[in-house]
PDB file of C-alpha atoms in Angstrom:
ATOM      1  CA  MET A 188      -9.995  -5.560 -18.125  1.00  0.00           C
ATOM      2  CA  GLY A 189     -12.434  -3.845 -20.632  1.00  0.00           C
ATOM      3  CA  GLU A 190     -13.590  -0.320 -21.243  1.00  0.00           C
ATOM      4  CA  ASN A 191     -15.318   0.483 -17.825  1.00  0.00           C
ATOM      5  CA  ASN A 192     -19.704   0.940 -18.793  1.00  0.00           C
ATOM      6  CA  THR A 193     -20.433  -0.398 -15.582  1.00  0.00           C
ATOM      7  CA  HIS A 194     -19.475   2.207 -12.428  1.00  0.00           C
ATOM      8  CA  ASP A 195     -18.793   5.748 -11.843  1.00  0.00           C
ATOM      9  CA  LEU A 196     -16.492   7.383  -9.589  1.00  0.00           C
ATOM     10  CA  ASP A 197     -17.669  10.308  -7.239  1.00  0.00           C
ATOM     11  CA  GLY A 198     -15.122  12.632  -5.260  1.00  0.00           C
ATOM     12  CA  VAL A 199     -16.654  11.110  -2.351  1.00  0.00           C
ATOM     13  CA  GLY A 200     -15.805   7.434  -3.047  1.00  0.00           C
ATOM     14  CA  VAL A 201     -12.598   8.812  -4.743  1.00  0.00           C
ATOM     15  CA  TRP A 202     -11.124   9.927  -1.832  1.00  0.00           C
ATOM     16  CA  GLY A 203     -12.852   8.197   0.619  1.00  0.00           C
ATOM     17  CA  GLY A 204     -11.803   4.678  -0.818  1.00  0.00           C
ATOM     18  CA  GLY A 205      -7.672   6.237  -0.804  1.00  0.00           C
ATOM     19  CA  PHE A 206      -7.796   7.209   2.491  1.00  0.00           C
ATOM     20  CA  THR A 207      -9.560   4.350   3.901  1.00  0.00           C
ATOM     21  CA  GLY A 208      -7.674   1.736   1.611  1.00  0.00           C
ATOM     22  CA  GLY A 209      -4.670   3.463   2.388  1.00  0.00           C
ATOM     23  CA  LEU A 210      -4.937   3.464   6.301  1.00  0.00           C
ATOM     24  CA  VAL A 211      -6.339  -0.603   6.233  1.00  0.00           C
ATOM     25  CA  GLY A 212      -3.203  -1.305   3.816  1.00  0.00           C
ATOM     26  CA  GLY A 213      -0.960   0.532   5.694  1.00  0.00           C
ATOM     27  CA  ILE A 214      -2.264  -1.768   8.587  1.00  0.00           C
ATOM     28  CA  ALA A 215      -1.930  -4.937   6.810  1.00  0.00           C
ATOM     29  CA  MET A 216       1.557  -3.941   5.176  1.00  0.00           C
ATOM     30  CA  GLY A 217       2.401  -3.072   8.707  1.00  0.00           C
ATOM     31  CA  LEU A 218       2.310  -5.914  10.065  1.00  0.00           C
ATOM     32  CA  VAL A 219       3.790  -7.796   7.475  1.00  0.00           C
ATOM     33  CA  LEU A 220       7.297  -5.672   8.081  1.00  0.00           C
ATOM     34  CA  HIS A 221       6.867  -5.563  12.279  1.00  0.00           C
ATOM     35  CA  LEU A 222       6.064  -9.323  13.040  1.00  0.00           C
ATOM     36  CA  GLY A 223       8.387 -10.576   9.830  1.00  0.00           C
ATOM     37  CA  ALA A 224      11.474  -8.542  10.576  1.00  0.00           C
ATOM     38  CA  GLY A 225      10.904  -5.285  12.461  1.00  0.00           C
ATOM     39  CA  GLN A 226      11.721  -3.149   9.458  1.00  0.00           C
ATOM     40  CA  ILE A 227       9.035  -0.661  10.884  1.00  0.00           C
ATOM     41  CA  GLU A 228      11.199  -0.197  14.538  1.00  0.00           C
ATOM     42  CA  LEU A 229      14.366   0.147  11.900  1.00  0.00           C
ATOM     43  CA  LEU A 230      12.151   3.033   9.996  1.00  0.00           C
ATOM     44  CA  GLY A 231      11.490   4.731  12.994  1.00  0.00           C
ATOM     45  CA  ALA A 232      14.999   4.433  14.121  1.00  0.00           C
ATOM     46  CA  LEU A 233      15.726   6.377  11.186  1.00  0.00           C
ATOM     47  CA  ILE A 234      14.189   8.925  12.796  1.00  0.00           C
ATOM     48  CA  ALA A 235      14.025   8.990  16.463  1.00  0.00           C
ATOM     49  CA  GLY A 236      16.109   7.362  19.200  1.00  0.00           C
ATOM     50  CA  PRO A 237      15.652   3.536  19.738  1.00  0.00           C
ATOM     51  CA  GLU A 238      13.116   4.221  22.961  1.00  0.00           C
ATOM     52  CA  THR A 239      10.412   5.823  20.372  1.00  0.00           C
ATOM     53  CA  ALA A 240      11.207   3.638  16.967  1.00  0.00           C
ATOM     54  CA  VAL A 241       8.186   1.783  17.332  1.00  0.00           C
ATOM     55  CA  GLY A 242       5.657   3.758  17.383  1.00  0.00           C
ATOM     56  CA  VAL A 243       8.015   6.595  15.353  1.00  0.00           C
ATOM     57  CA  GLY A 244       7.563   4.192  12.728  1.00  0.00           C
ATOM     58  CA  TRP A 245       4.153   2.917  13.156  1.00  0.00           C
ATOM     59  CA  THR A 246       3.367   7.092  12.542  1.00  0.00           C
ATOM     60  CA  VAL A 247       5.700   7.494   9.483  1.00  0.00           C
ATOM     61  CA  HIS A 248       4.455   4.279   8.131  1.00  0.00           C
ATOM     62  CA  MET A 249       0.788   5.034   8.533  1.00  0.00           C
ATOM     63  CA  ILE A 250       1.373   8.780   7.321  1.00  0.00           C
ATOM     64  CA  LEU A 251       3.383   7.699   4.321  1.00  0.00           C
ATOM     65  CA  SER A 252       0.637   4.586   3.690  1.00  0.00           C
ATOM     66  CA  VAL A 253      -2.590   7.464   3.460  1.00  0.00           C
ATOM     67  CA  LEU A 254      -0.679   9.613   1.778  1.00  0.00           C
ATOM     68  CA  PHE A 255      -0.044   6.966  -0.663  1.00  0.00           C
ATOM     69  CA  GLY A 256      -3.589   5.448  -1.073  1.00  0.00           C
ATOM     70  CA  LEU A 257      -5.044   9.102  -1.836  1.00  0.00           C
ATOM     71  CA  THR A 258      -2.052   9.316  -4.737  1.00  0.00           C
ATOM     72  CA  PHE A 259      -3.352   6.070  -5.879  1.00  0.00           C
ATOM     73  CA  ALA A 260      -6.970   7.166  -5.587  1.00  0.00           C
ATOM     74  CA  ALA A 261      -5.670  10.352  -7.939  1.00  0.00           C
ATOM     75  CA  LEU A 262      -4.792   7.782 -10.553  1.00  0.00           C
ATOM     76  CA  ALA A 263      -7.627   5.113 -10.386  1.00  0.00           C
ATOM     77  CA  SER A 264      -9.794   7.734 -10.986  1.00  0.00           C
ATOM     78  CA  ARG A 265      -7.938   8.723 -13.858  1.00  0.00           C
ATOM     79  CA  ARG A 266     -10.558   8.383 -17.147  1.00  0.00           C
ATOM     80  CA  THR A 267      -7.481   6.452 -18.951  1.00  0.00           C
ATOM     81  CA  VAL A 268      -7.431   3.938 -15.814  1.00  0.00           C
ATOM     82  CA  GLN A 269     -11.008   3.650 -15.285  1.00  0.00           C
ATOM     83  CA  ASP A 270     -11.367   3.141 -19.276  1.00  0.00           C
ATOM     84  CA  LEU A 271      -9.587  -0.150 -18.192  1.00  0.00           C
ATOM     85  CA  VAL A 272     -11.232  -1.300 -15.126  1.00  0.00           C
ATOM     86  CA  ASP A 273     -14.233  -3.308 -15.131  1.00  0.00           C
ATOM     87  CA  SER A 274     -14.655  -5.596 -12.269  1.00  0.00           C
ATOM     88  CA  PHE A 275     -13.455  -6.069  -8.697  1.00  0.00           C
ATOM     89  CA  SER A 276     -10.393  -8.037  -9.578  1.00  0.00           C
ATOM     90  CA  ASP A 277      -9.278  -5.679 -11.497  1.00  0.00           C
ATOM     91  CA  TYR A 278      -8.773  -3.153  -9.163  1.00  0.00           C
ATOM     92  CA  LEU A 279      -7.006  -5.606  -7.488  1.00  0.00           C
ATOM     93  CA  VAL A 280      -4.499  -6.136 -10.235  1.00  0.00           C
ATOM     94  CA  VAL A 281      -4.210  -2.098 -10.253  1.00  0.00           C
ATOM     95  CA  GLY A 282      -3.740  -2.631  -6.796  1.00  0.00           C
ATOM     96  CA  LEU A 283      -0.949  -5.289  -7.129  1.00  0.00           C
ATOM     97  CA  VAL A 284       0.552  -3.102  -9.557  1.00  0.00           C
ATOM     98  CA  PHE A 285       0.592  -0.076  -7.300  1.00  0.00           C
ATOM     99  CA  GLY A 286       2.113  -1.632  -4.504  1.00  0.00           C
ATOM    100  CA  ALA A 287       4.804  -3.283  -6.731  1.00  0.00           C
ATOM    101  CA  LEU A 288       5.766  -0.224  -8.281  1.00  0.00           C
ATOM    102  CA  LEU A 289       5.739   1.339  -4.893  1.00  0.00           C
ATOM    103  CA  GLY A 290       7.832  -1.072  -3.548  1.00  0.00           C
ATOM    104  CA  LEU A 291      10.448  -0.201  -6.015  1.00  0.00           C
ATOM    105  CA  PHE A 292      10.225   3.602  -5.171  1.00  0.00           C
ATOM    106  CA  ALA A 293      10.300   3.087  -1.308  1.00  0.00           C
ATOM    107  CA  GLY A 294      13.288   0.898  -1.662  1.00  0.00           C
ATOM    108  CA  GLY A 295      15.124   2.130  -4.901  1.00  0.00           C
ATOM    109  CA  PHE A 296      14.927   6.013  -3.567  1.00  0.00           C
ATOM    110  CA  LEU A 297      13.012   6.945   0.089  1.00  0.00           C
ATOM    111  CA  PHE A 298      14.569   4.572   2.060  1.00  0.00           C
ATOM    112  CA  PRO A 299      18.013   5.388   0.796  1.00  0.00           C
ATOM    113  CA  LEU A 300      17.092   9.457   0.921  1.00  0.00           C
ATOM    114  CA  ALA A 301      15.853   8.368   4.681  1.00  0.00           C
ATOM    115  CA  MET A 302      19.169   6.881   5.520  1.00  0.00           C
ATOM    116  CA  GLN A 303      21.287   9.630   3.639  1.00  0.00           C
ATOM    117  CA  GLN A 304      19.399  11.889   5.941  1.00  0.00           C
ATOM    118  CA  ALA A 305      20.014  10.006   9.103  1.00  0.00           C
ATOM    119  CA  GLY A 306      23.706   9.703   8.099  1.00  0.00           C
ATOM    120  CA  VAL A 307      23.506   5.955   7.941  1.00  0.00           C
ATOM    121  CA  ALA A 308      25.595   4.726   5.180  1.00  0.00           C
ATOM    122  CA  ALA A 309      24.172   1.064   6.117  1.00  0.00           C
ATOM    123  CA  LEU A 310      21.839  -0.316   7.712  1.00  0.00           C
ATOM    124  CA  PRO A 311      21.919  -1.703  11.392  1.00  0.00           C
ATOM    125  CA  LEU A 312      20.597  -5.463  11.010  1.00  0.00           C
ATOM    126  CA  PRO A 313      20.465  -6.885  14.437  1.00  0.00           C
ATOM    127  CA  PHE A 314      16.790  -6.614  13.475  1.00  0.00           C
ATOM    128  CA  LEU A 315      16.898  -9.661  11.074  1.00  0.00           C
ATOM    129  CA  PRO A 316      15.504 -12.831  12.013  1.00  0.00           C
ATOM    130  CA  VAL A 317      18.493 -14.630  10.434  1.00  0.00           C
ATOM    131  CA  PRO A 318      22.005 -13.251  10.061  1.00  0.00           C
ATOM    132  CA  GLY A 319      24.042 -12.518   7.100  1.00  0.00           C
ATOM    133  CA  VAL A 320      23.317 -12.552   3.288  1.00  0.00           C
ATOM    134  CA  ALA A 321      20.411 -14.710   4.617  1.00  0.00           C
ATOM    135  CA  GLY A 322      18.851 -12.549   6.921  1.00  0.00           C
ATOM    136  CA  GLU A 323      18.993  -9.630   3.912  1.00  0.00           C
ATOM    137  CA  LEU A 324      17.321 -11.765   1.391  1.00  0.00           C
ATOM    138  CA  VAL A 325      14.282 -12.550   4.065  1.00  0.00           C
ATOM    139  CA  SER A 326      14.273  -8.993   4.781  1.00  0.00           C
ATOM    140  CA  ALA A 327      14.382  -7.838   1.364  1.00  0.00           C
ATOM    141  CA  LEU A 328      11.531 -10.623   0.733  1.00  0.00           C
ATOM    142  CA  LEU A 329       9.256  -9.207   3.514  1.00  0.00           C
ATOM    143  CA  PHE A 330       9.554  -5.825   1.968  1.00  0.00           C
ATOM    144  CA  ALA A 331       8.370  -6.710  -1.561  1.00  0.00           C
ATOM    145  CA  ILE A 332       5.810  -8.983  -0.251  1.00  0.00           C
ATOM    146  CA  GLY A 333       4.786  -6.016   2.637  1.00  0.00           C
ATOM    147  CA  HIS A 334       4.234  -3.644  -0.773  1.00  0.00           C
ATOM    148  CA  LEU A 335       1.810  -6.305  -2.335  1.00  0.00           C
ATOM    149  CA  VAL A 336      -0.157  -6.630   0.504  1.00  0.00           C
ATOM    150  CA  TYR A 337      -0.758  -2.896   0.892  1.00  0.00           C
ATOM    151  CA  GLY A 338      -1.590  -2.754  -3.152  1.00  0.00           C
ATOM    152  CA  LEU A 339      -4.125  -5.445  -2.734  1.00  0.00           C
ATOM    153  CA  VAL A 340      -5.446  -4.404  -0.059  1.00  0.00           C
ATOM    154  CA  LEU A 341      -6.130  -0.695  -0.738  1.00  0.00           C
ATOM    155  CA  GLY A 342      -7.027  -2.074  -4.423  1.00  0.00           C
ATOM    156  CA  ALA A 343      -9.663  -4.161  -2.608  1.00  0.00           C
ATOM    157  CA  VAL A 344     -10.876  -1.281  -0.382  1.00  0.00           C
ATOM    158  CA  PHE A 345     -10.680   1.253  -2.843  1.00  0.00           C
ATOM    159  CA  ALA A 346     -13.030  -0.902  -5.248  1.00  0.00           C
ATOM    160  CA  THR A 347     -15.855  -1.380  -2.082  1.00  0.00           C
ATOM    161  CA  VAL A 348     -15.796   1.795  -0.935  1.00  0.00           C
ATOM    162  CA  ASN A 349     -16.852   2.981  -4.590  1.00  0.00           C
ATOM    163  CA  GLY A 350     -19.319   0.143  -4.715  1.00  0.00           C
ATOM    164  CA  ILE A 351     -17.541  -2.943  -6.816  1.00  0.00           C
ATOM    165  CA  VAL A 352     -17.273  -5.916  -5.318  1.00  0.00           C
ATOM    166  CA  PRO A 353     -16.873  -9.170  -6.071  1.00  0.00           C
ATOM    167  CA  GLY A 354     -19.185 -10.519  -8.273  1.00  0.00           C
ATOM    168  CA  GLY A 355     -20.266 -13.589  -5.728  1.00  0.00           C
ATOM    169  CA  VAL A 356     -21.224 -10.600  -3.239  1.00  0.00           C
ATOM    170  CA  SER A 357     -23.544  -8.842  -5.682  1.00  0.00           C
ATOM    171  CA  GLU A 358     -25.031 -12.316  -6.709  1.00  0.00           C
ATOM    172  CA  ARG A 359     -25.859 -12.948  -2.785  1.00  0.00           C
ATOM    173  CA  VAL A 360     -26.407  -9.639  -1.459  1.00  0.00           C
ATOM    174  CA  PRO A 361     -28.793  -6.583  -3.170  1.00  0.00           C
ATOM    175  CA  LEU A 362     -26.453  -3.673  -3.138  1.00  0.00           C
ATOM    176  CA  GLU A 363     -28.495  -0.498  -4.378  1.00  0.00           C
ATOM    177  CA  ARG A 364     -26.834   1.683  -6.819  1.00  0.00           C
TER     178      ARG A 364
END
């Protein structure tokens, strides 16, 4: 990471990149959480009944993904961050860090808050792929991987929307800047 002297961000790219990155990253993360351990259904069950848990879970997850994508855009476009990022891979690193911090925030604050609001003292664990402590570890691991996938995709899409592509692509495809 070095001083950014190769690109400038504009408002359309910043907010478009945050929105699109949040949307695509949310889908990628949602697939990890949904297919890996049914955590999207668990999120929905905290809000609605079991018959609509999957749909509500996906809806809430996607809304949050876009909102956090816009938050990423606001942070990534700050001059202090822009002075540090210069390349596509730099945006991947920033996205991974954002995803990791978001996972800590979601797991340590948002999810417990949602459980408290729903009046749930402990998670119902029949959704876990394996029973017992092993299942809880698998669930936590998939939660962490999901957030890292989100950050990685978010950083990649944000950079691409803003015209920052991997070096190999820019060498093979002429891009107008």
